[in-house]
Coordinates of N, CA and C in Angstrom, one line a residue:
X1295 N 66.5 110.7 123.7 CA 65.9 109.8 124.8 C 67.6 109.3 125.9
X1296 N 66.9 109.9 127.5 CA 67.2 109.2 128.4 C 67.7 108.1 128.6
X1297 N 67.9 107.6 129.5 CA 68.0 106.5 130.5 C 68.7 107.1 132.1
X1298 N 68.6 106.0 133.4 CA 68.8 106.0 134.5 C 69.6 105.3 134.1
X1299 N 71.2 106.0 135.0 CA 71.7 105.0 134.5 C 73.0 105.5 136.5
X1300 N 73.0 104.1 137.3 CA 73.5 104.5 138.6 C 74.6 105.1 138.0
X1301 N 75.2 105.5 139.3 CA 76.5 106.4 139.2 C 76.7 105.4 139.9
X1302 N 77.2 106.1 141.3 CA 77.2 104.7 143.0 C 76.3 105.1 143.9
X1303 N 76.5 103.8 145.1 CA 75.4 103.7 145.8 C 73.3 104.6 146.5
X1304 N 73.0 104.0 144.4 CA 71.7 103.8 144.7 C 71.7 105.8 143.8
X1305 N 72.8 106.3 143.2 CA 72.0 108.0 142.7 C 72.0 108.1 141.9
X1306 N 71.4 108.2 140.9 CA 70.8 108.3 139.4 C 70.9 109.8 139.0
X1307 N 71.5 109.6 137.5 CA 71.7 110.4 136.2 C 70.9 110.3 135.7
X1308 N 71.0 111.4 134.4 CA 70.2 111.2 133.5 C 72.2 111.4 132.0
X1309 N 71.7 110.1 131.3 CA 72.5 110.1 130.0 C 72.1 109.4 129.0
X1310 N 72.4 109.5 128.0 CA 72.2 109.8 126.4 C 72.0 108.2 125.7
X1311 N 71.6 108.4 125.1 CA 71.3 106.3 124.9 C 72.7 106.5 123.8
X1312 N 73.7 105.3 124.3 CA 74.9 105.1 122.8 C 74.2 104.7 121.2
X1313 N 73.1 103.3 121.8 CA 72.3 103.7 120.5 C 72.4 104.2 119.5
X1314 N 71.7 105.9 119.2 CA 71.6 106.3 118.1 C 72.8 107.0 118.2
X1315 N 73.4 106.9 118.1 CA 75.1 107.1 118.2 C 75.3 105.8 117.0
X1316 N 75.8 105.0 117.4 CA 76.2 103.4 117.0 C 75.2 104.2 115.5
X1317 N 74.1 103.9 115.5 CA 73.6 103.8 114.4 C 73.8 104.6 112.8
X1318 N 73.6 106.0 113.8 CA 74.5 107.3 113.0 C 76.2 106.8 112.2
X1319 N 76.5 106.1 113.0 CA 78.3 105.9 112.6 C 78.2 105.0 111.1
X1320 N 76.4 104.1 111.3 CA 76.3 103.0 111.1 C 75.9 103.1 109.2
X1321 N 75.4 104.0 110.6 CA 74.6 104.9 108.4 C 76.0 105.5 107.2
X1322 N 76.1 106.2 108.2 CA 78.1 107.0 107.7 C 78.4 106.1 106.8
X1323 N 78.8 105.4 107.6 CA 79.9 103.8 107.4 C 79.3 103.0 105.8
X1324 N 77.6 103.1 105.9 CA 77.2 102.8 104.7 C 77.5 103.3 103.8
X1325 N 77.3 104.9 103.6 CA 76.8 105.7 102.8 C 78.0 106.2 102.2
X1326 N 79.6 105.6 103.4 CA 80.2 106.2 102.5 C 81.4 104.5 101.7
X1327 N 80.6 103.9 102.3 CA 80.8 102.0 101.4 C 80.0 102.5 99.8
X1328 N 78.7 103.4 99.5 CA 77.9 103.6 98.6 C 78.7 104.5 97.6
X1329 N 79.0 105.9 97.9 CA 80.4 106.6 97.6 C 81.1 105.5 96.8
X1330 N 81.5 105.2 97.3 CA 82.9 104.6 97.2 C 83.1 103.2 96.6
X1331 N 82.2 102.6 96.2 CA 81.8 102.2 94.9 C 81.7 102.8 94.0
X1332 N 80.4 104.1 93.5 CA 80.3 104.5 92.3 C 81.7 105.5 92.3
X1333 N 82.8 105.4 92.8 CA 83.8 105.8 91.7 C 84.5 104.7 92.1
X1334 N 84.1 103.8 92.3 CA 85.3 102.2 91.7 C 84.7 101.5 90.2
X1335 N 83.2 102.6 90.7 CA 82.4 101.4 88.9 C 83.3 103.0 87.6
X1336 N 83.5 104.5 88.0 CA 83.7 105.2 87.4 C 85.5 105.2 86.8
X1337 N 86.6 104.8 88.0 CA 88.1 103.7 88.1 C 87.8 103.8 86.5
X1338 N 87.1 101.7 87.2 CA 87.1 100.2 86.1 C 86.1 100.4 85.1
X1339 N 85.7 101.6 84.9 CA 84.5 101.6 83.6 C 85.2 102.4 82.7
X1340 N 86.1 103.8 83.1 CA 87.3 103.8 82.4 C 88.5 103.5 81.7
X1341 N 88.9 102.4 82.5 CA 89.8 101.7 82.3 C 89.7 101.2 81.5
X1342 N 88.7 100.8 81.4 CA 87.9 99.3 80.6 C 87.7 99.9 78.7
X1343 N 87.5 100.6 78.0 CA 86.8 101.6 78.2 C 88.2 102.4 77.1
X1344 N 88.8 103.0 77.5 CA 89.9 103.4 77.9 C 91.1 103.0 77.0
X1345 N 91.9 101.5 77.2 CA 92.5 100.3 76.6 C 91.3 99.8 75.2
X1346 N 90.3 99.8 76.3 CA 89.2 98.3 75.2 C 88.6 98.8 73.8
X1347 N 89.1 101.0 73.4 CA 88.9 101.7 72.3 C 90.7 102.0 71.5
X1348 N 91.5 101.5 72.5 CA 92.9 102.2 71.6 C 94.1 101.1 71.2
X1349 N 93.9 102.0 69.9 CA 94.7 101.4 68.2 C 95.4 102.6 68.2
X1350 N 96.7 102.0 67.7 CA 97.1 103.2 66.2 C 98.2 102.0 65.1
X1351 N 98.1 103.4 64.3 CA 98.6 102.9 62.7 C 99.6 103.6 61.9
X1352 N 100.4 103.2 61.6 CA 101.3 104.1 61.4 C 101.9 103.8 60.0
X1353 N 101.8 104.5 59.0 CA 102.4 103.5 58.2 C 103.7 103.8 57.6
X1354 N 104.7 103.3 56.4 CA 105.7 102.2 56.8 C 106.1 102.1 55.6
X1355 N 107.0 103.8 54.6 CA 107.4 103.7 54.2 C 106.1 104.6 52.6
X1356 N 104.9 103.5 52.6 CA 103.9 103.6 51.8 C 102.8 103.6 52.4
X1357 N 101.6 103.6 51.5 CA 100.5 103.7 52.8 C 100.0 102.1 52.2
X1358 N 100.4 101.6 51.6 CA 100.4 99.9 51.6 C 100.7 99.4 52.6
X1359 N 101.6 99.8 53.3 CA 102.2 98.7 54.3 C 102.3 99.3 55.2
X1360 N 101.7 99.0 56.5 CA 101.2 100.0 57.5 C 101.6 99.1 58.5
X1361 N 101.4 99.8 59.4 CA 102.2 99.1 61.5 C 101.5 99.1 61.8
X1362 N 100.1 98.3 63.1 CA 98.9 98.4 63.6 C 99.0 97.6 64.9
X1363 N 99.3 98.7 66.6 CA 98.7 98.2 67.7 C 97.3 98.2 67.0
X1364 N 96.7 97.3 68.2 CA 95.5 97.1 69.2 C 95.9 97.1 70.4
X1365 N 95.1 97.1 71.2 CA 95.7 96.5 72.9 C 95.2 94.8 72.3
X1366 N 93.8 94.5 71.1 CA 93.7 92.7 71.2 C 95.3 91.8 70.2
X1367 N 95.3 92.7 70.2 CA 97.7 91.6 69.7 C 98.0 91.4 71.1
X1368 N 97.7 92.0 72.5 CA 98.3 90.9 73.6 C 97.5 90.8 75.1
X1369 N 97.9 89.5 74.8 CA 96.1 88.5 75.8 C 96.3 88.9 76.8
X1370 N 97.1 89.9 77.0 CA 97.1 90.7 79.0 C 95.9 91.9 78.4
X1371 N 96.4 92.8 78.1 CA 95.2 93.8 77.7 C 94.6 93.2 77.2
X1372 N 94.1 92.3 76.8 CA 92.4 91.5 76.9 C 92.0 91.1 78.0
X1373 N 92.7 90.4 78.6 CA 92.1 90.3 79.8 C 92.1 91.4 81.3
X1374 N 92.9 92.4 80.6 CA 92.6 93.5 81.0 C 91.4 94.2 81.2
X1375 N 90.7 94.1 79.5 CA 89.9 94.5 80.0 C 88.2 93.8 81.0
X1376 N 88.0 92.3 79.9 CA 87.9 92.3 80.5 C 87.7 91.6 82.1
X1377 N 88.7 91.9 82.6 CA 88.5 91.7 84.0 C 88.0 93.3 84.4
X1378 N 88.2 94.2 84.3 CA 87.7 95.6 84.5 C 86.2 95.6 84.1
X1379 N 85.8 94.5 83.3 CA 84.3 94.6 83.1 C 83.5 93.8 84.0
X1380 N 84.7 92.8 84.1 CA 83.4 91.9 85.1 C 83.5 92.5 87.2
X1381 N 84.5 93.2 87.2 CA 84.5 94.1 88.1 C 83.4 95.3 88.1
X1382 N 83.7 96.3 87.7 CA 82.2 96.7 87.2 C 80.9 96.9 87.0
X1383 N 81.2 95.3 86.3 CA 79.4 94.5 86.7 C 79.4 94.4 88.1
X1384 N 80.1 94.0 88.7 CA 80.1 93.4 90.3 C 80.0 94.7 90.9
X1385 N 80.2 95.8 90.6 CA 80.5 97.2 92.0 C 79.2 97.7 91.6
X1386 N 78.6 97.5 90.4 CA 77.1 97.7 89.9 C 76.1 96.8 90.5
X1387 N 76.2 96.2 91.0 CA 76.1 94.7 91.4 C 75.5 95.1 92.6
X1388 N 76.3 95.6 93.0 CA 76.6 95.7 94.0 C 76.0 96.8 95.2
X1389 N 75.1 97.2 94.1 CA 75.0 98.4 95.1 C 73.9 98.0 96.2
X1390 N 72.6 97.8 95.4 CA 71.6 97.8 96.1 C 71.4 96.3 97.5
X1391 N 72.7 96.3 97.3 CA 73.1 95.7 98.6 C 73.5 96.3 99.8
X1392 N 74.2 97.3 99.0 CA 75.2 99.1 99.6 C 73.9 99.7 100.3
X1393 N 73.3 99.4 100.0 CA 72.1 100.9 99.8 C 70.9 100.1 101.4
X1394 N 70.8 98.5 100.6 CA 70.3 97.6 102.2 C 71.1 98.2 103.6
X1395 N 72.6 98.1 103.3 CA 73.0 98.9 104.8 C 73.1 99.6 105.4
X1396 N 72.5 101.4 104.0 CA 72.5 102.8 105.1 C 70.4 102.4 105.7
X1397 N 69.9 101.7 105.2 CA 68.5 101.1 106.0 C 68.5 100.5 106.3
X1398 N 69.1 99.7 106.6 CA 69.8 98.6 108.3 C 71.4 98.7 108.2
X1399 N 71.6 99.2 109.0 CA 73.2 98.8 109.1 C 73.5 98.4 110.3
X1400 N 72.9 97.4 110.6 CA 72.9 96.4 111.2 C 73.6 94.7 111.0
X1401 N 72.5 94.9 109.5 CA 72.9 93.7 109.1 C 74.4 93.5 109.0
X1402 N 75.4 91.7 109.1 CA 75.4 91.6 109.8 C 76.4 90.3 108.2
X1403 N 74.7 89.5 108.1 CA 75.3 88.1 107.1 C 76.2 88.7 105.3
X1404 N 75.3 90.1 104.9 CA 75.2 90.9 103.5 C 77.0 90.5 103.4
X1405 N 77.4 92.4 105.2 CA 78.2 92.7 105.2 C 79.7 91.7 105.2
X1406 N 79.2 90.7 105.1 CA 80.2 89.2 105.3 C 80.3 88.8 103.4
X1407 N 79.4 88.8 102.9 CA 79.2 88.5 101.6 C 80.0 89.1 100.8
X1408 N 80.2 90.5 101.3 CA 80.7 92.6 100.1 C 81.4 92.1 100.7
X1409 N 82.5 91.3 101.9 CA 83.5 91.7 102.0 C 84.0 90.5 100.8
X1410 N 83.5 88.9 100.8 CA 83.7 87.8 100.2 C 84.3 88.8 98.6
X1411 N 82.4 89.0 98.2 CA 83.4 89.0 97.3 C 84.1 90.7 96.8
X1412 N 84.0 91.9 97.3 CA 85.5 92.5 96.9 C 86.6 91.6 96.8
X1413 N 86.9 90.9 98.1 CA 88.2 90.3 97.8 C 88.0 89.3 97.0
X1414 N 88.0 88.9 96.4 CA 88.0 87.5 95.2 C 87.8 89.3 93.5
X1415 N 87.0 90.1 93.5 CA 87.1 91.3 92.7 C 88.1 91.8 93.0
X1416 N 88.8 92.4 94.2 CA 90.6 92.3 94.4 C 91.5 92.0 93.9
X1417 N 91.4 90.4 93.7 CA 92.2 89.6 93.2 C 92.8 90.0 91.9
X1418 N 91.1 89.7 91.0 CA 90.8 89.9 90.0 C 91.3 91.1 89.3
X1419 N 91.0 91.9 90.2 CA 91.7 93.3 89.2 C 93.5 93.2 89.4
X1420 N 94.0 92.7 91.4 CA 95.6 93.4 90.6 C 96.1 92.1 89.4
X1421 N 95.5 90.7 89.7 CA 95.7 90.0 88.6 C 95.9 90.7 86.8
X1422 N 95.0 91.0 86.5 CA 94.7 92.1 85.4 C 95.4 93.3 85.0
X1423 N 95.0 94.7 86.4 CA 95.9 96.3 86.4 C 97.8 95.1 86.0
X1424 N 98.3 93.9 87.1 CA 99.3 93.6 87.5 C 100.8 92.9 86.2
X1425 N 99.0 92.6 85.1 CA 100.4 92.1 84.0 C 99.7 92.7 82.5
X1426 N 99.0 94.4 82.8 CA 98.9 94.4 82.5 C 100.4 96.4 82.1
X1427 N 100.3 96.1 83.3 CA 101.8 96.8 83.6 C 102.1 96.4 83.5
X1428 N 103.4 94.8 83.0 CA 104.5 94.6 82.5 C 104.5 95.5 81.6
X1429 N 103.2 94.2 80.7 CA 103.5 94.5 79.2 C 103.7 96.4 78.5
X1430 N 102.6 97.1 79.6 CA 103.2 98.4 79.6 C 104.8 99.1 79.7
X1431 N 105.0 98.3 80.9 CA 106.8 99.0 80.8 C 107.3 98.7 79.9
X1432 N 107.7 96.6 79.0 CA 108.3 97.0 78.2 C 107.6 97.7 77.2
X1433 N 106.3 97.6 76.3 CA 106.5 99.0 75.2 C 107.3 100.2 75.2
X1434 N 107.1 101.3 76.8 CA 108.6 102.0 77.5 C 109.0 101.9 77.1
X1435 N 110.4 100.6 78.4 CA 111.9 100.3 78.6 C 111.7 99.3 77.0
X1436 N 111.0 98.4 77.0 CA 111.5 97.1 76.4 C 113.2 96.1 77.1
X1437 N 113.4 95.2 76.2 CA 113.7 94.4 77.0 C 115.6 93.6 76.1
X1438 N 116.7 94.1 76.6 CA 118.0 94.3 75.4 C 117.7 93.0 75.4
X1439 N 117.7 92.3 76.6 CA 118.4 91.1 75.8 C 117.6 89.9 75.4
X1440 N 116.2 90.2 75.2 CA 115.1 88.8 75.0 C 114.5 89.6 72.9
X1441 N 116.0 90.9 73.2 CA 115.6 91.5 72.0 C 114.0 91.8 71.6
X1442 N 113.1 92.5 72.8 CA 112.6 93.3 72.8 C 112.1 94.7 72.7
X1443 N 111.9 95.4 72.0 CA 112.4 97.2 71.3 C 110.8 97.7 72.3
X1444 N 111.5 98.6 72.5 CA 110.6 99.7 73.4 C 109.9 100.5 72.3
X1445 N 108.2 100.7 71.9 CA 107.5 100.6 70.7 C 107.0 101.7 71.2
X1446 N 107.1 102.7 72.4 CA 106.1 103.7 72.3 C 106.9 105.0 71.3
X1447 N 108.3 105.2 71.1 CA 109.1 106.1 70.0 C 107.8 106.5 69.3
X1448 N 107.3 105.2 68.5 CA 107.0 104.6 67.9 C 105.1 104.9 68.0
X1449 N 104.4 104.4 68.7 CA 103.5 104.7 69.1 C 103.1 105.3 70.2
X1450 N 103.0 106.5 70.1 CA 103.3 107.0 71.8 C 101.7 107.1 71.6
X1451 N 100.4 107.6 70.5 CA 99.5 107.8 71.4 C 99.0 106.1 72.1
X1452 N 99.3 105.2 70.9 CA 98.7 104.1 72.0 C 99.7 103.5 73.4
X1453 N 100.9 104.6 73.3 CA 101.8 103.8 75.0 C 101.0 104.7 76.1
X1454 N 100.8 105.9 75.5 CA 99.5 107.4 76.5 C 98.0 106.5 76.8
X1455 N 97.9 105.8 76.6 CA 96.2 105.3 76.3 C 95.7 104.4 77.2
X1456 N 97.2 103.5 76.5 CA 97.3 102.4 77.9 C 97.8 102.6 79.1
X1457 N 99.1 103.2 79.5 CA 99.2 104.0 79.8 C 98.5 104.8 81.2
X1458 N 97.6 105.1 81.0 CA 96.4 106.1 81.3 C 96.0 105.1 81.7
X1459 N 94.8 103.6 81.0 CA 94.2 103.2 81.4 C 93.9 102.4 82.7
X1460 N 95.5 102.2 82.9 CA 96.2 101.6 84.2 C 95.9 102.5 85.3
X1461 N 95.5 103.7 85.4 CA 95.1 104.4 87.2 C 93.6 104.5 87.0
X1462 N 92.8 104.4 86.7 CA 91.7 103.7 86.6 C 91.7 102.6 87.2
X1463 N 92.3 101.5 87.1 CA 92.7 99.4 87.4 C 92.5 100.1 88.9
X1464 N 94.5 100.9 89.1 CA 95.5 100.9 90.4 C 94.1 101.5 91.6
X1465 N 93.2 103.0 90.7 CA 92.9 103.5 91.8 C 91.2 103.3 92.1
X1466 N 90.6 101.8 91.6 CA 89.9 101.1 91.5 C 90.6 100.3 92.9
X1467 N 91.6 99.5 92.8 CA 92.0 98.7 93.7 C 92.1 99.3 94.5
X1468 N 92.6 100.4 95.3 CA 92.8 100.9 96.0 C 91.5 101.3 96.8
X1469 N 89.9 101.9 95.9 CA 88.9 101.8 96.4 C 89.1 100.5 97.4
X1470 N 88.6 99.5 96.7 CA 88.2 97.7 96.7 C 88.7 97.6 98.2
X1471 N 90.1 98.4 98.4 CA 91.0 97.7 100.3 C 90.6 98.4 101.2
X1472 N 90.1 99.8 100.7 CA 89.1 100.8 101.5 C 88.1 100.3 101.5
X1473 N 86.7 100.2 100.7 CA 85.4 99.1 100.6 C 85.8 98.0 101.9
X1474 N 86.9 97.3 102.0 CA 86.8 96.1 102.7 C 87.2 96.7 104.1
X1475 N 87.6 97.1 104.4 CA 88.2 97.9 106.1 C 87.3 98.4 105.8
X1476 N 86.0 98.9 105.3 CA 84.7 100.1 105.8 C 83.7 98.6 105.9
X1477 N 83.6 97.8 105.2 CA 82.8 96.3 105.7 C 83.1 95.8 107.0
X1478 N 84.8 95.2 107.1 CA 85.5 94.9 108.4 C 85.7 96.2 109.4
X1479 N 85.1 97.2 109.1 CA 85.1 98.1 110.9 C 83.5 98.2 111.3
X1480 N 82.3 98.2 110.0 CA 81.4 98.5 110.4 C 81.5 96.7 111.3
X1481 N 81.8 95.0 110.6 CA 81.6 94.2 111.1 C 81.7 93.8 112.6
X1482 N 83.2 95.2 112.6 CA 83.7 94.2 114.2 C 83.6 95.4 115.4
X1483 N 82.4 96.3 114.9 CA 81.9 97.8 116.0 C 80.7 96.7 116.4
X1484 N 79.8 96.0 115.7 CA 79.0 94.8 116.1 C 79.2 94.0 117.1
X1485 N 80.2 94.1 117.5 CA 80.9 92.1 117.9 C 81.3 93.4 120.0

């Protein structure tokens, strides 16, 4: 489609409309939003499953005396699993709203709602991943001043799994930051 644009003193020119290009960019942002949400779902559910299924048992002298390490022994790890599950559930429930943005890229209030809840989920995930990272650090390095010894020399499989579960959670944090920036960009373009 074209429209007449006055160039100078009554002369006209045929110029393309800007609206189809803007709608195309809005749809591209909405498709990227849905894609990033799916990737963040994979990261959070993977982290929750990896941490939630982590345990290791070591025999001590005999089979009757054993030491066991499992995620539920530490409240930080339990919080980590619960927070990742909550964020994963939120991301799954926010997919339909993101799909609405593909159909209607000019929707404003639903974008504001997503920004608000994405920021809240980012805060929750950051708190959980940070608390778990502190415990993982102590498991690897220990703290000589507090007489907390590193347990990763004995429970190596346990430590590998809890360290690996942090990766998906921190990746999901980065993706949530990108989702917030995408929604803010989409809103800023409409001003």
